[in-house]
Short mmCIF file of C-alpha atoms and ligand atoms in Angstrom, two decimals:
data_model
loop_
_atom_site.label_atom_id
_atom_site.label_comp_id
_atom_site.label_asym_id
_atom_site.label_seq_id
_atom_site.Cartn_x
_atom_site.Cartn_y
_atom_site.Cartn_z
CA MET A 1 105.45 107.51 58.08
CA LYS A 2 103.69 109.07 61.26
CA LEU A 3 100.52 110.79 61.55
CA LEU A 4 98.91 112.81 64.50
CA ALA A 5 95.31 114.17 63.78
CA GLN A 6 93.21 116.49 66.41
CA ASN A 7 89.96 118.06 65.94
CA HIS A 8 89.67 121.60 68.05
CA SER A 9 86.47 122.86 68.76
CA PHE A 10 85.46 126.21 69.61
CA ALA A 11 82.85 129.06 69.18
CA THR A 12 83.17 132.22 67.05
CA ALA A 13 81.93 135.71 68.27
CA ARG A 14 81.06 137.54 64.85
CA CYS A 15 81.86 137.90 61.29
CA SER A 16 85.55 138.23 60.64
CA ASP A 17 86.48 136.96 63.84
CA PHE A 18 89.81 135.60 63.75
CA ILE A 19 90.61 132.50 65.99
CA ASP A 20 94.58 131.95 66.23
CA LEU A 21 95.15 128.17 66.16
CA THR A 22 99.15 128.84 65.96
CA ASP A 23 99.94 127.31 69.65
CA ASP A 24 97.86 124.29 68.78
CA VAL A 25 99.34 123.61 65.56
CA LEU A 26 103.06 124.09 67.60
CA GLU A 27 101.77 121.79 70.06
CA LEU A 28 100.57 119.06 67.88
CA VAL A 29 103.98 119.13 65.98
CA GLU A 30 105.77 118.87 69.33
CA GLN A 31 103.43 115.82 70.40
CA SER A 32 103.76 113.94 66.90
CA GLY A 33 107.42 113.71 67.49
CA ILE A 34 107.72 113.99 63.92
CA ALA A 35 111.20 115.67 62.66
CA ASN A 36 110.33 116.13 59.10
CA GLY A 37 106.72 116.39 56.96
CA VAL A 38 104.14 119.03 57.03
CA ALA A 39 101.17 120.09 59.49
CA VAL A 40 97.85 120.55 57.84
CA VAL A 41 94.90 122.75 59.25
CA PHE A 42 91.69 122.06 57.68
CA SER A 43 88.10 123.55 57.83
CA PRO A 44 84.87 121.48 57.06
CA HIS A 45 83.01 124.40 57.15
CA THR A 46 81.56 126.22 53.75
CA THR A 47 81.80 129.61 55.62
CA GLY A 48 84.97 129.51 57.73
CA ALA A 49 88.31 129.52 56.02
CA ILE A 50 91.81 129.03 57.06
CA ILE A 51 94.19 131.54 56.33
CA ILE A 52 97.85 132.69 57.17
CA ASN A 53 98.77 136.22 57.81
CA GLU A 54 99.66 138.84 60.92
CA ARG A 55 98.09 138.91 64.12
CA GLU A 56 97.81 142.68 64.26
CA ARG A 57 94.26 144.65 64.97
CA GLY A 58 94.48 146.95 62.00
CA PHE A 59 95.03 144.35 59.40
CA ILE A 60 92.17 142.48 61.11
CA ALA A 61 90.18 145.58 61.03
CA ASP A 62 91.31 146.41 57.33
CA PHE A 63 89.97 142.50 56.22
CA HIS A 64 86.74 142.75 57.74
CA GLU A 65 86.16 146.10 55.94
CA MET A 66 87.72 144.92 52.53
CA VAL A 67 85.31 141.64 52.50
CA GLY A 68 82.46 144.02 53.45
CA ARG A 69 83.14 146.11 50.41
CA LEU A 70 83.80 143.05 47.83
CA VAL A 71 80.97 140.88 49.27
CA PRO A 72 78.41 142.90 51.05
CA ASP A 73 76.14 141.57 53.53
CA GLU A 74 72.84 143.26 52.56
CA ASP A 75 72.90 142.00 48.80
CA GLU A 76 70.45 139.57 47.68
CA TYR A 77 72.39 135.89 46.96
CA ARG A 78 70.32 133.01 45.20
CA HIS A 79 71.75 130.64 47.97
CA ASP A 80 69.22 132.56 50.43
CA ASP A 81 66.01 132.11 48.39
CA THR A 82 64.77 129.27 49.79
CA GLU A 83 61.72 129.28 47.48
CA SER A 84 63.67 128.57 44.26
CA ARG A 85 66.40 126.87 45.89
CA VAL A 86 66.18 123.00 45.21
CA GLU A 87 69.94 121.70 46.50
CA ASN A 88 70.57 120.98 50.23
CA ARG A 89 67.12 122.48 51.77
CA ASP A 90 67.45 120.20 54.98
CA ASP A 91 70.33 122.26 56.17
CA THR A 92 69.35 123.70 59.16
CA ASP A 93 71.79 126.28 58.98
CA HIS A 94 69.85 127.96 56.06
CA THR A 95 67.27 129.19 58.24
CA VAL A 96 69.50 132.26 58.51
CA PRO A 97 70.64 133.77 55.10
CA ASN A 98 74.27 133.39 54.59
CA GLY A 99 74.59 133.41 50.94
CA HIS A 100 77.42 136.26 51.60
CA ALA A 101 79.41 133.93 53.69
CA HIS A 102 79.30 131.34 51.33
CA CYS A 103 80.96 134.07 48.54
CA ARG A 104 83.59 135.27 50.75
CA HIS A 105 84.75 131.82 51.70
CA ALA A 106 85.15 130.94 48.37
CA LEU A 107 86.78 134.42 47.64
CA LEU A 108 89.23 133.47 50.22
CA GLY A 109 89.48 129.90 48.63
CA SER A 110 91.34 128.36 51.55
CA ALA A 111 89.86 125.60 53.44
CA SER A 112 93.09 124.33 54.51
CA GLN A 113 96.65 125.40 54.69
CA SER A 114 99.90 123.40 54.96
CA VAL A 115 102.89 124.39 56.56
CA PRO A 116 106.42 122.18 56.30
CA VAL A 117 108.11 121.00 59.37
CA ILE A 118 111.44 120.65 59.41
CA ASP A 119 114.19 119.43 62.16
CA GLY A 120 110.82 119.49 64.30
CA ARG A 121 110.10 123.02 63.74
CA LEU A 122 106.94 124.58 62.09
CA GLN A 123 108.64 126.86 59.09
CA LEU A 124 105.98 129.77 59.58
CA GLY A 125 107.67 132.80 58.95
CA ARG A 126 108.13 135.78 61.92
CA TRP A 127 104.89 137.23 61.40
CA GLN A 128 102.72 134.42 60.66
CA ARG A 129 99.97 132.90 62.38
CA VAL A 130 97.75 130.21 61.42
CA PHE A 131 93.79 131.32 61.65
CA PHE A 132 90.57 130.19 61.41
CA VAL A 133 88.45 133.29 59.74
CA GLU A 134 84.87 133.34 60.65
CA CYS A 135 82.92 134.15 56.78
CA ASP A 136 79.59 133.84 58.87
CA ARG A 137 77.90 135.05 61.95
CA ALA A 138 78.94 133.66 65.47
CA ARG A 139 78.79 129.87 65.35
CA ASP A 140 80.19 126.69 66.74
CA ARG A 141 83.24 125.36 64.80
CA ARG A 142 85.47 122.50 64.22
CA VAL A 143 89.23 122.50 62.45
CA LEU A 144 91.07 119.42 62.02
CA ILE A 145 94.77 119.69 62.58
CA GLN A 146 96.98 117.05 61.20
CA VAL A 147 100.65 116.33 61.36
CA LEU A 148 102.24 113.72 59.02
CA GLY A 149 105.80 112.87 58.20
CA GLU A 150 108.86 110.67 59.98
ZN1 ZN B 1 74.08 128.52 53.45
#
């Protein structure tokens, strides 16, 4: 089995920013020389998800409004209560309240996505793109893209 992995760093601009990683995944599949296997795209963040969907402005605006309705950022979240909170208090990220961002990420439920590679081709559908979705504010982010197979 062959394996090729690469980290990609970038900065997001706002909540619900969609960073299109599809070309990076396609490049790594080509570089790997792997004909049959799988490409995995993984976010090591608890407030930034990986989703597969369409690159279309209307959808992205609809998505932003939907998550805002389901998980409003102005609600009260226990995660943001630094007085009663006992875990992970040394995380500097928590100087800015982001309970809503954790809930949005958990609702999406997708720290990673995997896409089959067959005959050297990534098997995305015609309109499918792989995105990092920012559930928090503008931040520096990293994703790991891994291709494995033979
Ligand atoms: Zn947090």
